[in-house]
Amino acid sequence: MLLKSCCIYSVGVFSLLFLITGISLVLSNVFPHFLQSVVKKEVVLKNGTEAFKAWENPPAPIYMQFYFFNLTNPLEVLDGDRPAVVEIGPYTYREYRPMEQVNFQDNGTKVTAVNTKTYIFQRNMSRGPESDLIRTVNVPALTVMERFKDEPFFDNLISSYMKSTDEGLFTTRTVGELLWGYEDALLKAIQTVKPDLDDVFGLFYKSNASNDGEYMFFTGQQNYKDFARVDTWNGESSLNWWTSDECNMINGTNGASFHPVITKTEKLYMFSSDLCRSLYALYEEDVTVKGIHGYRFTPPSEVFANMTVNPANAGFCVPAGNCLGSGVLNVSGCKQGAPIIMSSPHFYQADEKFVEDIFGMKPNKEEHETTIDINPLTGIILQAAKRIQVNVYVEKIPNFSQTGNVRTMVLPVVYLNESVVIDDESVVKLKVIALEQNVVVNIPFMLIGVGITLGGIFMFLMCRQKIPESTAAERQPLLSS
């Protein structure tokens, strides 16, 4: 009888122990913290790690889509009318972007590399061939006119040459020429007096089978938040195109990788050589990609807002104090003086005036927002779409009759959508990690469940033990009488 009682009370004690331990583990988050610490140590740029392999040669296929804006009323625009454009695309390219010339430094805490990008045209995923013709603004001619408009000798000479060759403010070129380059007659003529001037122009000239310079990244060995963060670009730790130190900062990764253990409250910083600046994204919502849970991050409108809305952006007004408005960025300083203005597609999140100036603009969040979907534990990108529009600043230049009576405006030329979706092999690996995460995280709840079960058994056994005693007590008077 004593042994039986000891067993019953032992069940009760173990029930309490399991309950107390389980609740303590839930409140202290021991297992989630343990799991995060393991991931932080494993996600490092080091030979042999999965993180390094994915960083060096991304396994998921990356596609670059280009959508051109074909100008339908060039003569009317020269007379001062509003431009009307029609979006034509996509023209799709498979993008390969391995890290090359990889060299570890500073005891493995940093690594240098160049990110060579190669684009292969995908006819079956495109609207038409690269030979499709697009009518758009003549960027080389406009650049030359802007550059020499205050030099009387050269502007007369250039204007005369343009008249003799019938070169004007607008041109018709193939998709391939506009993207990757063509020999421009005007640039070639000017090259005779300006030998440093390249006679080939293309919106992405020298970008195919090439790189944007040498990066030095932190490996994340000393701090997990430094994983793949850019330390220097082309040997410099800051930029020199903008008018404030804050705007010239190089912050974050190159946008292809992010540190593990991401929270909903943090800013994800990225440096984009295309935009010639750093920017950040904020948490927007939870998403599921191929069955994997993720957080969606997007750049808020404040990132590209005018200085009146976001004073920190004052340094992006070039020359100092010359602000075009919210949602657009003058990058002529880092584009060899070409009057290039960057924005989101269709001027999404930009001032309404930019949309109203061009007939054919239809901005919407789903198609024109830049998004990054990330697995919060590993920092692996599940799905992403970088969407950028290339525009040209157009204005009437008095000394050049080629500009006619054109309005001052930001004219869209092309927008790109650089997208990626996680590959199936990586999905399998992430699902294994997610399963392990669920098991580890739920251990405290399993302990609580065991404690509750043992508690139920304990109560049942206690009731069973008391029933015979009460029955015997009821029968005793009958026997004595």
mmCIF file of N, CA and C in Angstrom, residues 74-122:
data_model
loop_
_atom_site.group_PDB
_atom_site.id
_atom_site.type_symbol
_atom_site.label_atom_id
_atom_site.label_comp_id
_atom_site.label_asym_id
_atom_site.label_seq_id
_atom_site.Cartn_x
_atom_site.Cartn_y
_atom_site.Cartn_z
ATOM 1 N N PRO A 74 5.919 62.210 -81.518
ATOM 2 C CA PRO A 74 7.141 63.029 -81.417
ATOM 3 C C PRO A 74 6.986 64.450 -81.971
ATOM 4 N N LEU A 75 6.294 64.628 -83.095
ATOM 5 C CA LEU A 75 6.135 65.965 -83.686
ATOM 6 C C LEU A 75 5.312 66.871 -82.784
ATOM 7 N N GLU A 76 4.257 66.316 -82.205
ATOM 8 C CA GLU A 76 3.413 67.101 -81.290
ATOM 9 C C GLU A 76 4.186 67.501 -80.027
ATOM 10 N N VAL A 77 5.057 66.605 -79.559
ATOM 11 C CA VAL A 77 5.861 66.896 -78.365
ATOM 12 C C VAL A 77 6.794 68.074 -78.632
ATOM 13 N N LEU A 78 7.368 68.122 -79.827
ATOM 14 C CA LEU A 78 8.252 69.235 -80.198
ATOM 15 C C LEU A 78 7.478 70.553 -80.288
ATOM 16 N N ASP A 79 6.170 70.464 -80.507
ATOM 17 C CA ASP A 79 5.325 71.665 -80.544
ATOM 18 C C ASP A 79 4.816 72.053 -79.165
ATOM 19 N N GLY A 80 5.183 71.271 -78.140
ATOM 20 C CA GLY A 80 4.799 71.619 -76.774
ATOM 21 C C GLY A 80 3.678 70.793 -76.196
ATOM 22 N N ASP A 81 3.223 69.772 -76.922
ATOM 23 C CA ASP A 81 2.152 68.924 -76.397
ATOM 24 C C ASP A 81 2.686 67.902 -75.395
ATOM 25 N N ARG A 82 1.749 67.291 -74.682
ATOM 26 C CA ARG A 82 2.106 66.256 -73.707
ATOM 27 C C ARG A 82 2.494 64.975 -74.443
ATOM 28 N N PRO A 83 3.599 64.330 -74.050
ATOM 29 C CA PRO A 83 3.999 63.078 -74.703
ATOM 30 C C PRO A 83 3.003 61.962 -74.417
ATOM 31 N N ALA A 84 2.793 61.104 -75.413
ATOM 32 C CA ALA A 84 1.961 59.908 -75.250
ATOM 33 C C ALA A 84 2.842 58.692 -75.502
ATOM 34 N N VAL A 85 2.884 57.790 -74.548
ATOM 35 C CA VAL A 85 3.753 56.617 -74.676
ATOM 36 C C VAL A 85 2.935 55.343 -74.513
ATOM 37 N N VAL A 86 3.437 54.279 -75.121
ATOM 38 C CA VAL A 86 2.834 52.960 -75.007
ATOM 39 C C VAL A 86 3.891 52.000 -74.471
ATOM 40 N N GLU A 87 3.552 51.283 -73.408
ATOM 41 C CA GLU A 87 4.500 50.323 -72.835
ATOM 42 C C GLU A 87 4.623 49.102 -73.748
ATOM 43 N N ILE A 88 5.860 48.726 -74.064
ATOM 44 C CA ILE A 88 6.126 47.569 -74.917
ATOM 45 C C ILE A 88 7.103 46.637 -74.189
ATOM 46 N N GLY A 89 6.712 45.390 -73.995
ATOM 47 C CA GLY A 89 7.570 44.438 -73.312
ATOM 48 C C GLY A 89 6.746 43.259 -72.790
ATOM 49 N N PRO A 90 7.356 42.354 -72.079
ATOM 50 C CA PRO A 90 8.766 42.406 -71.657
ATOM 51 C C PRO A 90 9.731 41.840 -72.709
ATOM 52 N N TYR A 91 10.983 42.272 -72.595
ATOM 53 C CA TYR A 91 12.102 41.647 -73.285
ATOM 54 C C TYR A 91 12.937 41.032 -72.164
ATOM 55 N N THR A 92 12.943 39.721 -72.136
ATOM 56 C CA THR A 92 13.444 38.994 -70.964
ATOM 57 C C THR A 92 14.820 38.392 -71.203
ATOM 58 N N TYR A 93 15.659 38.510 -70.175
ATOM 59 C CA TYR A 93 17.006 37.954 -70.206
ATOM 60 C C TYR A 93 17.227 37.105 -68.961
ATOM 61 N N ARG A 94 17.872 35.971 -69.140
ATOM 62 C CA ARG A 94 18.311 35.176 -67.975
ATOM 63 C C ARG A 94 19.601 35.804 -67.485
ATOM 64 N N GLU A 95 19.649 36.060 -66.204
ATOM 65 C CA GLU A 95 20.806 36.737 -65.609
ATOM 66 C C GLU A 95 21.649 35.758 -64.806
ATOM 67 N N TYR A 96 22.936 35.732 -65.104
ATOM 68 C CA TYR A 96 23.900 34.937 -64.342
ATOM 69 C C TYR A 96 24.819 35.916 -63.618
ATOM 70 N N ARG A 97 24.975 35.708 -62.294
ATOM 71 C CA ARG A 97 25.728 36.699 -61.514
ATOM 72 C C ARG A 97 26.623 36.038 -60.462
ATOM 73 N N PRO A 98 27.600 35.244 -60.873
ATOM 74 C CA PRO A 98 28.506 34.634 -59.893
ATOM 75 C C PRO A 98 29.488 35.652 -59.316
ATOM 76 N N MET A 99 29.889 35.405 -58.092
ATOM 77 C CA MET A 99 30.960 36.195 -57.492
ATOM 78 C C MET A 99 32.301 35.635 -57.992
ATOM 79 N N GLU A 100 33.159 36.513 -58.464
ATOM 80 C CA GLU A 100 34.447 36.088 -59.002
ATOM 81 C C GLU A 100 35.580 36.837 -58.315
ATOM 82 N N GLN A 101 36.790 36.318 -58.502
ATOM 83 C CA GLN A 101 37.992 36.897 -57.871
ATOM 84 C C GLN A 101 37.805 37.016 -56.358
ATOM 85 N N VAL A 102 37.256 35.949 -55.783
ATOM 86 C CA VAL A 102 36.977 35.928 -54.346
ATOM 87 C C VAL A 102 38.270 35.796 -53.554
ATOM 88 N N ASN A 103 38.456 36.672 -52.592
ATOM 89 C CA ASN A 103 39.694 36.672 -51.809
ATOM 90 C C ASN A 103 39.381 37.042 -50.359
ATOM 91 N N PHE A 104 39.608 36.103 -49.437
ATOM 92 C CA PHE A 104 39.364 36.349 -48.013
ATOM 93 C C PHE A 104 40.494 37.176 -47.407
ATOM 94 N N GLN A 105 40.122 38.077 -46.503
ATOM 95 C CA GLN A 105 41.096 38.969 -45.870
ATOM 96 C C GLN A 105 40.793 39.118 -44.387
ATOM 97 N N ASP A 106 41.778 39.697 -43.674
ATOM 98 C CA ASP A 106 41.616 40.003 -42.244
ATOM 99 C C ASP A 106 41.124 38.803 -41.439
ATOM 100 N N ASN A 107 41.861 37.689 -41.578
ATOM 101 C CA ASN A 107 41.552 36.465 -40.839
ATOM 102 C C ASN A 107 40.132 35.953 -41.083
ATOM 103 N N GLY A 108 39.666 36.139 -42.303
ATOM 104 C CA GLY A 108 38.351 35.611 -42.663
ATOM 105 C C GLY A 108 37.182 36.486 -42.260
ATOM 106 N N THR A 109 37.439 37.694 -41.760
ATOM 107 C CA THR A 109 36.341 38.582 -41.359
ATOM 108 C C THR A 109 35.813 39.397 -42.535
ATOM 109 N N LYS A 110 36.605 39.470 -43.623
ATOM 110 C CA LYS A 110 36.187 40.206 -44.807
ATOM 111 C C LYS A 110 36.536 39.394 -46.060
ATOM 112 N N VAL A 111 35.820 39.702 -47.157
ATOM 113 C CA VAL A 111 36.090 39.018 -48.419
ATOM 114 C C VAL A 111 35.856 39.998 -49.567
ATOM 115 N N THR A 112 36.792 40.013 -50.529
ATOM 116 C CA THR A 112 36.634 40.869 -51.700
ATOM 117 C C THR A 112 36.164 40.024 -52.884
ATOM 118 N N ALA A 113 35.408 40.645 -53.781
ATOM 119 C CA ALA A 113 34.906 39.935 -54.963
ATOM 120 C C ALA A 113 34.346 40.940 -55.956
ATOM 121 N N VAL A 114 34.237 40.484 -57.216
ATOM 122 C CA VAL A 114 33.508 41.257 -58.224
ATOM 123 C C VAL A 114 32.297 40.433 -58.633
ATOM 124 N N ASN A 115 31.171 41.123 -58.871
ATOM 125 C CA ASN A 115 29.926 40.444 -59.198
ATOM 126 C C ASN A 115 29.659 40.569 -60.709
ATOM 127 N N THR A 116 30.210 39.630 -61.464
ATOM 128 C CA THR A 116 30.074 39.663 -62.917
ATOM 129 C C THR A 116 28.670 39.220 -63.328
ATOM 130 N N LYS A 117 28.020 40.060 -64.144
ATOM 131 C CA LYS A 117 26.658 39.758 -64.593
ATOM 132 C C LYS A 117 26.632 39.534 -66.099
ATOM 133 N N THR A 118 25.985 38.455 -66.499
ATOM 134 C CA THR A 118 25.827 38.122 -67.911
ATOM 135 C C THR A 118 24.352 37.931 -68.209
ATOM 136 N N TYR A 119 23.900 38.503 -69.334
ATOM 137 C CA TYR A 119 22.489 38.446 -69.702
ATOM 138 C C TYR A 119 22.313 37.678 -71.012
ATOM 139 N N ILE A 120 21.477 36.654 -70.986
ATOM 140 C CA ILE A 120 21.186 35.829 -72.165
ATOM 141 C C ILE A 120 19.715 36.017 -72.540
ATOM 142 N N PHE A 121 19.487 36.467 -73.775
ATOM 143 C CA PHE A 121 18.133 36.772 -74.215
ATOM 144 C C PHE A 121 17.261 35.524 -74.267
ATOM 145 N N GLN A 122 16.032 35.621 -73.758
ATOM 146 C CA GLN A 122 15.069 34.525 -73.730
ATOM 147 C C GLN A 122 13.898 34.878 -74.654
#
